[in-house]
Tab-separated table of C-alpha atoms in Angstrom:
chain	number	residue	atom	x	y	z
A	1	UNK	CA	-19.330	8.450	3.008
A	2	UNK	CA	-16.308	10.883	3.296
A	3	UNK	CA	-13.984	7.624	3.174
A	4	UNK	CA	-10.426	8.796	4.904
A	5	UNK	CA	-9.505	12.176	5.318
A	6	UNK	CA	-5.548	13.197	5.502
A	7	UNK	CA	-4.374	16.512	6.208
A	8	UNK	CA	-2.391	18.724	5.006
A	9	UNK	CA	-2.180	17.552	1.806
A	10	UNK	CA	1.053	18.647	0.932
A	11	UNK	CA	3.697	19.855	3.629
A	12	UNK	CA	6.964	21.471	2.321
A	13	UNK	CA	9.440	21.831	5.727
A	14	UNK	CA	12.628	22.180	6.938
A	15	UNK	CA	15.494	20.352	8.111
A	16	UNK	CA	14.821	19.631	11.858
A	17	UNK	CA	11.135	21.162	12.109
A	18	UNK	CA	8.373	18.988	13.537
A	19	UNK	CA	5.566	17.679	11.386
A	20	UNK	CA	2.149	16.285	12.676
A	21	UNK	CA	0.412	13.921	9.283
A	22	UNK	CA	-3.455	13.733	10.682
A	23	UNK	CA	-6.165	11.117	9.480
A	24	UNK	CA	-9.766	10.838	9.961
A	25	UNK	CA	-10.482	6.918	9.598
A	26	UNK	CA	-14.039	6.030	8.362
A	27	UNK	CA	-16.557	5.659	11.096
A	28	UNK	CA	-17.119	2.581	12.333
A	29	UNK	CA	-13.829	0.952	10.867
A	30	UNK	CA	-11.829	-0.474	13.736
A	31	UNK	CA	-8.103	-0.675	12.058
A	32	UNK	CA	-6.154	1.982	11.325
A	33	UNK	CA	-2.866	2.240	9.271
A	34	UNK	CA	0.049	4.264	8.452
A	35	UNK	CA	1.746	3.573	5.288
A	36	UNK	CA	4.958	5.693	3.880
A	37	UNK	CA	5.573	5.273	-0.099
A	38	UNK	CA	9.046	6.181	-1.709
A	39	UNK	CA	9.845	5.261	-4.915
A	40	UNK	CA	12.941	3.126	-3.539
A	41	UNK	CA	11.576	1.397	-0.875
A	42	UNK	CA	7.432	0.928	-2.552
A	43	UNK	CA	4.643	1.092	-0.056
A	44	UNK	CA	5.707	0.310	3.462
A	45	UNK	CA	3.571	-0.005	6.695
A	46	UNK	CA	4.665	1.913	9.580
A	47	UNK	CA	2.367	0.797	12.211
A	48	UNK	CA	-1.084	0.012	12.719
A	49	UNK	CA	-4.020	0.380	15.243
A	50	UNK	CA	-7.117	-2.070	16.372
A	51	UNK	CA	-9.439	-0.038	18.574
A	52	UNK	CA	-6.866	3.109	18.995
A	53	UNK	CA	-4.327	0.664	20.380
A	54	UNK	CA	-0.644	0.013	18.816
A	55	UNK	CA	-0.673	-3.466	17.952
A	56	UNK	CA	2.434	-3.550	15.454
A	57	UNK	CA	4.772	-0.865	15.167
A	58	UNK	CA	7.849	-2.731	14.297
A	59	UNK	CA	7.844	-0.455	10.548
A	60	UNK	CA	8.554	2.696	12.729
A	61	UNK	CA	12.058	3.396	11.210
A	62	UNK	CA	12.915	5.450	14.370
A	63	UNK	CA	12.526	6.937	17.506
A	64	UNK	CA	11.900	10.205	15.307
A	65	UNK	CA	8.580	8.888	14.540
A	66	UNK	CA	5.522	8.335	16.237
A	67	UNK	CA	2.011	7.780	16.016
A	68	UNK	CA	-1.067	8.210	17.996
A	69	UNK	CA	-4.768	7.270	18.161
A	70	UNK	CA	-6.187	8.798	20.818
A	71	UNK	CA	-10.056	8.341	19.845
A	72	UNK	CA	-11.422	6.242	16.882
A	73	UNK	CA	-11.662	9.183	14.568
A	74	UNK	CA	-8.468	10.478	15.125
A	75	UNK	CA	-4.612	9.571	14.421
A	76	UNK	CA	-1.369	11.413	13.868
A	77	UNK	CA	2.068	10.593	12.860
A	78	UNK	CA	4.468	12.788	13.897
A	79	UNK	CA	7.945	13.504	12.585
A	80	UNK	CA	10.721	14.937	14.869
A	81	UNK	CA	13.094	16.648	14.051
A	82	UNK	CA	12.506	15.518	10.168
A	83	UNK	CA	14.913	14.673	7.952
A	84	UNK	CA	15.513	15.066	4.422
A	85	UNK	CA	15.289	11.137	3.848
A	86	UNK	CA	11.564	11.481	5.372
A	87	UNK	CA	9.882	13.086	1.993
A	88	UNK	CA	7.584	10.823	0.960
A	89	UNK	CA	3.824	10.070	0.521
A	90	UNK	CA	2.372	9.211	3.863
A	91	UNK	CA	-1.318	7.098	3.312
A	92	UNK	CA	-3.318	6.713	6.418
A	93	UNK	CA	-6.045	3.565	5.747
A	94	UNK	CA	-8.864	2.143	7.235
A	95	UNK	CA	-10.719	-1.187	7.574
A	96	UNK	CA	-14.132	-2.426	9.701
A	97	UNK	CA	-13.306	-5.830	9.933
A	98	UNK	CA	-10.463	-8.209	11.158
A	99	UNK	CA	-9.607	-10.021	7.421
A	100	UNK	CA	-8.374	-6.088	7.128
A	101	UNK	CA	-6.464	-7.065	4.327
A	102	UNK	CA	-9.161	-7.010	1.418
A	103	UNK	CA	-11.165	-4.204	3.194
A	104	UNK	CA	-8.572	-1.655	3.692
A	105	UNK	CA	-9.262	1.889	2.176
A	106	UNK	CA	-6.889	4.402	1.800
A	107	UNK	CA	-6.981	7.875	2.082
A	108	UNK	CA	-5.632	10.215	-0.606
A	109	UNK	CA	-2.386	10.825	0.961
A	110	UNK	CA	-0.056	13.557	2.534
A	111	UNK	CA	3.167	14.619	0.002
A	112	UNK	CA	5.866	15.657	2.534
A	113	UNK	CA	9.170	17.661	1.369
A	114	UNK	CA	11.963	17.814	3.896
A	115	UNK	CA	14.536	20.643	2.527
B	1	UNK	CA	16.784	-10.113	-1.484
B	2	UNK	CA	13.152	-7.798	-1.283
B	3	UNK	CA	10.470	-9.602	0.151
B	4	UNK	CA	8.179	-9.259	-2.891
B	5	UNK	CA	9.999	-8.298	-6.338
B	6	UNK	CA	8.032	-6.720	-9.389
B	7	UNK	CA	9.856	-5.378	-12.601
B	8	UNK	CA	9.277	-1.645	-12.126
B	9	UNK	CA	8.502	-1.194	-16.179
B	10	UNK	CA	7.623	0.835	-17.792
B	11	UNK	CA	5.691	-2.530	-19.423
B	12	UNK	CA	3.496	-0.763	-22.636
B	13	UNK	CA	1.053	-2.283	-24.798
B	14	UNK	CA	-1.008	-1.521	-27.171
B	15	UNK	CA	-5.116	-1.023	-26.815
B	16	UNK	CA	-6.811	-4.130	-27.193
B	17	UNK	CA	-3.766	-6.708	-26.220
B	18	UNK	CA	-3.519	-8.537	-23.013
B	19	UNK	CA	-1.303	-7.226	-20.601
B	20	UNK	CA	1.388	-9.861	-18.236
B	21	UNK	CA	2.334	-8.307	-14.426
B	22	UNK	CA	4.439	-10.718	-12.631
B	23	UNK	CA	5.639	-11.231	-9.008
B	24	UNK	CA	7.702	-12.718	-7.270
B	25	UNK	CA	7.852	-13.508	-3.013
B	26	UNK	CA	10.758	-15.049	-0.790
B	27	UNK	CA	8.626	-16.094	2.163
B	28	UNK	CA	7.595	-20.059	1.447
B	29	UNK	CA	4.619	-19.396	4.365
B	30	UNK	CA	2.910	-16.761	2.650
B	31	UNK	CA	-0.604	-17.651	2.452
B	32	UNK	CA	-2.548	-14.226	0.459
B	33	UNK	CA	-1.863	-12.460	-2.189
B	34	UNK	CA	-3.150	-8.842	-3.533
B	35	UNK	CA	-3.214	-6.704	-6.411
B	36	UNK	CA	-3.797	-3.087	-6.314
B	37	UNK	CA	-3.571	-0.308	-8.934
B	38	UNK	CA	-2.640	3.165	-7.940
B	39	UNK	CA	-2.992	6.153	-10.418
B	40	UNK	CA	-0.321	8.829	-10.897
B	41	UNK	CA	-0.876	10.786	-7.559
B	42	UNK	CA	-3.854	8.793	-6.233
B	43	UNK	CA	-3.760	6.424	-3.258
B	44	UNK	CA	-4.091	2.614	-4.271
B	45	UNK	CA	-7.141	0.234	-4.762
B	46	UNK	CA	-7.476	-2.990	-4.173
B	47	UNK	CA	-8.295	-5.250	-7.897
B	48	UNK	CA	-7.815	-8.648	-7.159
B	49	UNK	CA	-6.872	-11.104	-4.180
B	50	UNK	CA	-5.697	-14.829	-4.984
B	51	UNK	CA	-5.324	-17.207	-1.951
B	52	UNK	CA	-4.743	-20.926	-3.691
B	53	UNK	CA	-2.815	-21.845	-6.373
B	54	UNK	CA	-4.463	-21.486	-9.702
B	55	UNK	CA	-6.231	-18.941	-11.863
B	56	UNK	CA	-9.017	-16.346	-10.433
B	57	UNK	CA	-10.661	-14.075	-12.816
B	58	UNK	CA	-12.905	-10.930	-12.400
B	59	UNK	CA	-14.086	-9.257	-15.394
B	60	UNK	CA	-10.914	-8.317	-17.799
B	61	UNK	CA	-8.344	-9.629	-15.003
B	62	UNK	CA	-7.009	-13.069	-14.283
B	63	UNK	CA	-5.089	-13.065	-11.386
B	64	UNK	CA	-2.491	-16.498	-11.474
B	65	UNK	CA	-0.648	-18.130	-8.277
B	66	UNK	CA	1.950	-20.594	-8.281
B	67	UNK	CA	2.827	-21.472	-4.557
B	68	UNK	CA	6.077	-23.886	-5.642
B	69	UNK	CA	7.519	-21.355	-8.077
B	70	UNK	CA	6.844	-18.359	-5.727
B	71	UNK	CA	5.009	-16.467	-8.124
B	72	UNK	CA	1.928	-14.220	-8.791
B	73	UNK	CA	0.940	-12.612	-11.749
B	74	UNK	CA	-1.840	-9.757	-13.177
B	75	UNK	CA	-3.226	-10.907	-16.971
B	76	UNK	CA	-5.400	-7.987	-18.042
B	77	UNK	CA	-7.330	-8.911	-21.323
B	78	UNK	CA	-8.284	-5.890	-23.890
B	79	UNK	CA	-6.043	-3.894	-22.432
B	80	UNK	CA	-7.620	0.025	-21.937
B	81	UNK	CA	-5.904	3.358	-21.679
B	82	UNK	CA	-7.651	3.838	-18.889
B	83	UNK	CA	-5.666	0.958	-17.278
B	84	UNK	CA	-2.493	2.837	-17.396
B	85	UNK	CA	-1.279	2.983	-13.735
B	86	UNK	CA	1.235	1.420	-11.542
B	87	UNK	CA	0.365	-2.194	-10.161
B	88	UNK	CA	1.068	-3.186	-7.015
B	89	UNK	CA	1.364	-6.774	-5.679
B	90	UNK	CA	0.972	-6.860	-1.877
B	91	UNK	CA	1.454	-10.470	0.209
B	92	UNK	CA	0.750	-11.074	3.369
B	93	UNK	CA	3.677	-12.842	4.969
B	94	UNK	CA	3.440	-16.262	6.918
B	95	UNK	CA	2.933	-16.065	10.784
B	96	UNK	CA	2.327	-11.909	10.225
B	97	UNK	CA	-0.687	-10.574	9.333
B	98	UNK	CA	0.819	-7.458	7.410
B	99	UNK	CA	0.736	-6.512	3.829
B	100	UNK	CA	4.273	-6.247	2.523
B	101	UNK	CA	4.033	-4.052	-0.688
B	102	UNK	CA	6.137	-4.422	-4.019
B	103	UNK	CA	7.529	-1.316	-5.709
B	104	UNK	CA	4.506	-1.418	-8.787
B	105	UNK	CA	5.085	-2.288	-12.094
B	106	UNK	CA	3.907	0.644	-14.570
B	107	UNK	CA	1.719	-0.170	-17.394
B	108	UNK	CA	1.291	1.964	-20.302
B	109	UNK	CA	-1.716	1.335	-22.536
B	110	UNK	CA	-1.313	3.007	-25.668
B	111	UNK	CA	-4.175	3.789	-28.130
């Protein structure tokens, strides 16, 4: 098993640009996650996805953000026009079951740096 | 007042002792609890999951609820260096069925 891929890896932008985070879930695994980690505010959840639909996105901090699913091996969270305050580590995860919460596997992570 | 409150450490011990990571929630309805550890610059892993009140152990780690007093905690016995990391206690919130995260504690096991 690949488990979850994230790409890029690490992203260094600029004030304003667009950025597009991109996961690969494990096949199979119905639930999908976005997670952003800062050391303020810990390990947050963004918004997650049950069979590529939304079902929660009430961790979206703004219209600035959004996230798609549009097949079940494919997501993105997109960032625009990013902000300083938006460097974090963004972790994509994924789970095969509903009781999500013990299964979930996380993938290693995109570093973004907003100058 | 944060949802779920952890001492962000550093907490060090030495090799061999037991180590004590404590929790604390705000939400009286939450029903699950997590532990995870996440290395320096890794993603985190799920240890340990504790849904009634008492003691649940797995190998070196005890995992402790206390539903009245709001309050989870992490024993690791025989502490290793290898267990150096930052520990994360996760709770999933009454009525939701989200994980809300604490900051981590940081343990540093010193040989």
């Amino acid at each position: 098993d690949a488990g979850v891929i994230q790409s890029p890896r690490h992203e260094v932008t600029e004030m304003g640009q667009e950025v597009t985070l991109r996961c690969k879930p494990i096949s199979g695994h119905d639930y999908l996650f976005w997670y952003r980690q800062t050391m303020m505010r810990g390990l947050e959840l963004l918004i997650y996805f049950n069979n590529n639909v939304p079902i929660d996105d009430s961790g979206m901090p703004e219209d600035r953000f959004s996230a798609k699913m549009p097949n079940a091996s494919f997501s993105t969270l997109k960032i625009q026009p990013s902000e300083p305050r938006d460097s974090a580590v963004y972790f994509c995860a994924s789970s095969p079951d509903p009781k999500y919460q013990e299964t979930q596997y996380f993938g290693p992570g995109t570093r973004l740096l907003v100058l | 007042q944060k949802e779920v409150e952890q001492n962000s450490g550093p907490l060090s011990v030495p090799e061999g002792a037991i180590a004590s990571l404590n929790c604390t929630y705000s939400d009286r309805g939450s029903q699950s609890f997590f532990w995870y550890r996440q290395y320096s610059g890794k993603s985190p892993e799920l240890i340990m999951s504790i849904y009634s009140n008492g003691d649940k152990e797995d190998g070196r780690f005890t995992a402790q609820l206390n539903k009245a007093s709001q309050y989870v905690s992490l024993l690791i016995r025989d502490s290793q260096p290898s267990d150096s990391a930052t520990y994360l206690c996760a709770v999933i919130r009454g009525g939701f069925q989200k994980l809300v995260f604490g900051t981590g504690t940081r343990l540093l096991v010193s040989p």
